[in-house]
């Protein structure tokens, strides 16, 4: 059974920092790309950052100067370091694991997509 468990959120003042963690189980973590998303009140999910199994990294333009994604395969954990937090960063932060398996030739692969329960980040002004 695949499980993604986020932690590290909390209430922080504007300009503060947090380290969010996502511990994964039930998957071959080192072979899977991971991502962090967030959802602000009343808004859709948006990508913050993603890291491939080969550690290619993509940060969303809105946060690339303040957020840093990293992974520690030995601990099956992906992190999101968030610095210089702003009130507009308030929201629930979710960990995501997505991968494709199987398929071949004319047979498309099957996609797998899992989410954690989220961790709340609240930034006060």
PDB file of C-alpha atoms in Angstrom:
ATOM      1  CA  UNK A   1       0.000   0.000   0.000  1.00  0.00           C
ATOM      2  CA  UNK A   2       1.391   3.348  -1.056  1.00  0.00           C
ATOM      3  CA  UNK A   3       1.530   6.007   1.639  1.00  0.00           C
ATOM      4  CA  UNK A   4       2.824   9.556   1.518  1.00  0.00           C
ATOM      5  CA  UNK A   5       2.958  11.367   4.849  1.00  0.00           C
ATOM      6  CA  UNK A   6       3.770  15.069   4.970  1.00  0.00           C
ATOM      7  CA  UNK A   7       5.006  16.933   8.010  1.00  0.00           C
ATOM      8  CA  UNK A   8       6.716  20.165   8.945  1.00  0.00           C
ATOM      9  CA  UNK A   9       3.978  22.691   8.341  1.00  0.00           C
ATOM     10  CA  UNK A  10       2.903  25.248  10.882  1.00  0.00           C
ATOM     11  CA  UNK A  11       2.333  28.886  11.686  1.00  0.00           C
ATOM     12  CA  UNK A  12       5.224  31.167  10.808  1.00  0.00           C
ATOM     13  CA  UNK A  13       5.732  34.887  10.522  1.00  0.00           C
ATOM     14  CA  UNK A  14       6.347  36.564   7.208  1.00  0.00           C
ATOM     15  CA  UNK A  15       9.996  36.143   6.246  1.00  0.00           C
ATOM     16  CA  UNK A  16      10.327  32.893   8.144  1.00  0.00           C
ATOM     17  CA  UNK A  17      11.335  29.460   6.922  1.00  0.00           C
ATOM     18  CA  UNK A  18      10.124  25.891   7.151  1.00  0.00           C
ATOM     19  CA  UNK A  19      11.282  22.489   6.010  1.00  0.00           C
ATOM     20  CA  UNK A  20       8.467  20.280   4.805  1.00  0.00           C
ATOM     21  CA  UNK A  21       9.040  16.535   4.669  1.00  0.00           C
ATOM     22  CA  UNK A  22       7.223  13.755   2.850  1.00  0.00           C
ATOM     23  CA  UNK A  23       7.943  10.201   3.902  1.00  0.00           C
ATOM     24  CA  UNK A  24       6.984   7.577   1.345  1.00  0.00           C
ATOM     25  CA  UNK A  25       6.300   3.888   1.799  1.00  0.00           C
ATOM     26  CA  UNK A  26       5.020   1.109  -0.419  1.00  0.00           C
ATOM     27  CA  UNK A  27       6.956   2.317  -3.460  1.00  0.00           C
ATOM     28  CA  UNK A  28      10.439   1.949  -4.893  1.00  0.00           C
ATOM     29  CA  UNK A  29      11.160   5.528  -3.947  1.00  0.00           C
ATOM     30  CA  UNK A  30      14.476   5.885  -5.755  1.00  0.00           C
ATOM     31  CA  UNK A  31      12.845   5.095  -9.097  1.00  0.00           C
ATOM     32  CA  UNK A  32      10.011   7.628  -8.849  1.00  0.00           C
ATOM     33  CA  UNK A  33       9.722  11.328  -9.508  1.00  0.00           C
ATOM     34  CA  UNK A  34       8.231  13.332  -6.644  1.00  0.00           C
ATOM     35  CA  UNK A  35       6.542  16.686  -6.431  1.00  0.00           C
ATOM     36  CA  UNK A  36       5.249  19.277  -4.010  1.00  0.00           C
ATOM     37  CA  UNK A  37       2.007  21.091  -4.701  1.00  0.00           C
ATOM     38  CA  UNK A  38       0.015  23.575  -2.720  1.00  0.00           C
ATOM     39  CA  UNK A  39      -3.550  24.752  -2.534  1.00  0.00           C
ATOM     40  CA  UNK A  40      -4.342  28.179  -1.196  1.00  0.00           C
ATOM     41  CA  UNK A  41      -7.852  28.885   0.145  1.00  0.00           C
ATOM     42  CA  UNK A  42     -10.273  29.158  -2.747  1.00  0.00           C
ATOM     43  CA  UNK A  43      -7.652  28.345  -5.356  1.00  0.00           C
ATOM     44  CA  UNK A  44      -6.672  25.320  -7.421  1.00  0.00           C
ATOM     45  CA  UNK A  45      -3.721  23.063  -6.791  1.00  0.00           C
ATOM     46  CA  UNK A  46      -0.489  24.478  -8.135  1.00  0.00           C
ATOM     47  CA  UNK A  47       2.911  22.907  -8.578  1.00  0.00           C
ATOM     48  CA  UNK A  48       5.668  24.243  -6.344  1.00  0.00           C
ATOM     49  CA  UNK A  49       8.525  21.971  -7.372  1.00  0.00           C
ATOM     50  CA  UNK A  50       9.320  18.537  -8.750  1.00  0.00           C
ATOM     51  CA  UNK A  51      12.351  16.293  -8.649  1.00  0.00           C
ATOM     52  CA  UNK A  52      12.937  13.333 -10.931  1.00  0.00           C
ATOM     53  CA  UNK A  53      14.506  10.052  -9.917  1.00  0.00           C
ATOM     54  CA  UNK A  54      17.752  11.323 -11.437  1.00  0.00           C
ATOM     55  CA  UNK A  55      17.358  14.534  -9.408  1.00  0.00           C
ATOM     56  CA  UNK A  56      16.475  16.801 -12.282  1.00  0.00           C
ATOM     57  CA  UNK A  57      14.641  19.656 -10.601  1.00  0.00           C
ATOM     58  CA  UNK A  58      11.906  22.010 -11.677  1.00  0.00           C
ATOM     59  CA  UNK A  59      10.682  24.885  -9.526  1.00  0.00           C
ATOM     60  CA  UNK A  60       7.642  26.968 -10.355  1.00  0.00           C
ATOM     61  CA  UNK A  61       8.543  30.497 -11.402  1.00  0.00           C
ATOM     62  CA  UNK A  62       6.530  31.992  -8.553  1.00  0.00           C
ATOM     63  CA  UNK A  63       8.652  30.296  -5.889  1.00  0.00           C
ATOM     64  CA  UNK A  64      11.955  29.333  -7.521  1.00  0.00           C
ATOM     65  CA  UNK A  65      13.975  31.934  -5.621  1.00  0.00           C
ATOM     66  CA  UNK A  66      12.578  30.876  -2.246  1.00  0.00           C
ATOM     67  CA  UNK A  67      11.677  27.179  -2.394  1.00  0.00           C
ATOM     68  CA  UNK A  68      14.096  24.274  -2.815  1.00  0.00           C
ATOM     69  CA  UNK A  69      13.148  20.660  -3.375  1.00  0.00           C
ATOM     70  CA  UNK A  70      15.485  17.804  -2.511  1.00  0.00           C
ATOM     71  CA  UNK A  71      15.269  14.080  -1.901  1.00  0.00           C
ATOM     72  CA  UNK A  72      17.007  11.562   0.332  1.00  0.00           C
ATOM     73  CA  UNK A  73      16.519   8.132  -1.176  1.00  0.00           C
ATOM     74  CA  UNK A  74      18.027   6.349   1.831  1.00  0.00           C
ATOM     75  CA  UNK A  75      15.145   7.708   3.923  1.00  0.00           C
ATOM     76  CA  UNK A  76      12.445   7.508   1.227  1.00  0.00           C
ATOM     77  CA  UNK A  77      11.857  11.184   1.858  1.00  0.00           C
ATOM     78  CA  UNK A  78      11.436  14.280  -0.261  1.00  0.00           C
ATOM     79  CA  UNK A  79      11.828  17.749   1.243  1.00  0.00           C
ATOM     80  CA  UNK A  80      10.695  21.230   0.414  1.00  0.00           C
ATOM     81  CA  UNK A  81      12.704  24.005   2.001  1.00  0.00           C
ATOM     82  CA  UNK A  82      10.658  27.173   1.999  1.00  0.00           C
ATOM     83  CA  UNK A  83      12.399  30.446   2.779  1.00  0.00           C
ATOM     84  CA  UNK A  84      11.310  34.069   3.040  1.00  0.00           C
ATOM     85  CA  UNK A  85       7.695  33.032   3.427  1.00  0.00           C
ATOM     86  CA  UNK A  86       4.944  35.448   2.482  1.00  0.00           C
ATOM     87  CA  UNK A  87       1.279  35.540   3.523  1.00  0.00           C
ATOM     88  CA  UNK A  88       0.320  34.437   0.001  1.00  0.00           C
ATOM     89  CA  UNK A  89       2.229  31.195   0.598  1.00  0.00           C
ATOM     90  CA  UNK A  90      -0.476  30.181   3.058  1.00  0.00           C
ATOM     91  CA  UNK A  91      -2.162  26.939   2.099  1.00  0.00           C
ATOM     92  CA  UNK A  92      -2.056  23.186   2.314  1.00  0.00           C
ATOM     93  CA  UNK A  93       1.083  21.638   0.885  1.00  0.00           C
ATOM     94  CA  UNK A  94       0.802  18.208  -0.688  1.00  0.00           C
ATOM     95  CA  UNK A  95       3.345  15.604  -1.698  1.00  0.00           C
ATOM     96  CA  UNK A  96       2.801  13.713  -4.945  1.00  0.00           C
ATOM     97  CA  UNK A  97       4.257  10.570  -6.467  1.00  0.00           C
ATOM     98  CA  UNK A  98       3.528   9.842 -10.117  1.00  0.00           C
ATOM     99  CA  UNK A  99       4.978   7.179 -12.356  1.00  0.00           C
ATOM    100  CA  UNK A 100       4.239   5.012 -15.340  1.00  0.00           C
ATOM    101  CA  UNK A 101       4.772   1.279 -15.541  1.00  0.00           C
ATOM    102  CA  UNK A 102       4.224  -1.483 -18.013  1.00  0.00           C
ATOM    103  CA  UNK A 103       3.224  -0.986 -21.585  1.00  0.00           C
ATOM    104  CA  UNK A 104       5.402  -1.461 -24.593  1.00  0.00           C
ATOM    105  CA  UNK A 105       5.001  -1.474 -28.301  1.00  0.00           C
ATOM    106  CA  UNK A 106       1.488  -0.285 -29.024  1.00  0.00           C
ATOM    107  CA  UNK A 107       0.376  -0.769 -25.421  1.00  0.00           C
ATOM    108  CA  UNK A 108       0.516   2.441 -23.385  1.00  0.00           C
ATOM    109  CA  UNK A 109       1.928   2.344 -19.869  1.00  0.00           C
ATOM    110  CA  UNK A 110      -0.325   2.497 -16.839  1.00  0.00           C
ATOM    111  CA  UNK A 111      -0.012   5.656 -14.791  1.00  0.00           C
ATOM    112  CA  UNK A 112       0.007   5.726 -11.009  1.00  0.00           C
ATOM    113  CA  UNK A 113      -0.697   8.912  -9.062  1.00  0.00           C
ATOM    114  CA  UNK A 114      -0.658   9.208  -5.265  1.00  0.00           C
ATOM    115  CA  UNK A 115      -1.092  12.125  -2.868  1.00  0.00           C
ATOM    116  CA  UNK A 116      -0.419  12.674   0.789  1.00  0.00           C
ATOM    117  CA  UNK A 117      -2.927  14.160   3.199  1.00  0.00           C
ATOM    118  CA  UNK A 118      -1.239  17.549   3.169  1.00  0.00           C
ATOM    119  CA  UNK A 119       0.405  19.774   5.750  1.00  0.00           C
ATOM    120  CA  UNK A 120      -0.912  23.239   6.563  1.00  0.00           C
ATOM    121  CA  UNK A 121       1.365  26.248   6.226  1.00  0.00           C
ATOM    122  CA  UNK A 122       0.085  29.531   7.582  1.00  0.00           C
ATOM    123  CA  UNK A 123       2.114  32.703   7.182  1.00  0.00           C
ATOM    124  CA  UNK A 124       1.152  35.696   9.279  1.00  0.00           C
ATOM    125  CA  UNK A 125       1.963  39.232   8.183  1.00  0.00           C
TER     126      UNK A 125
END
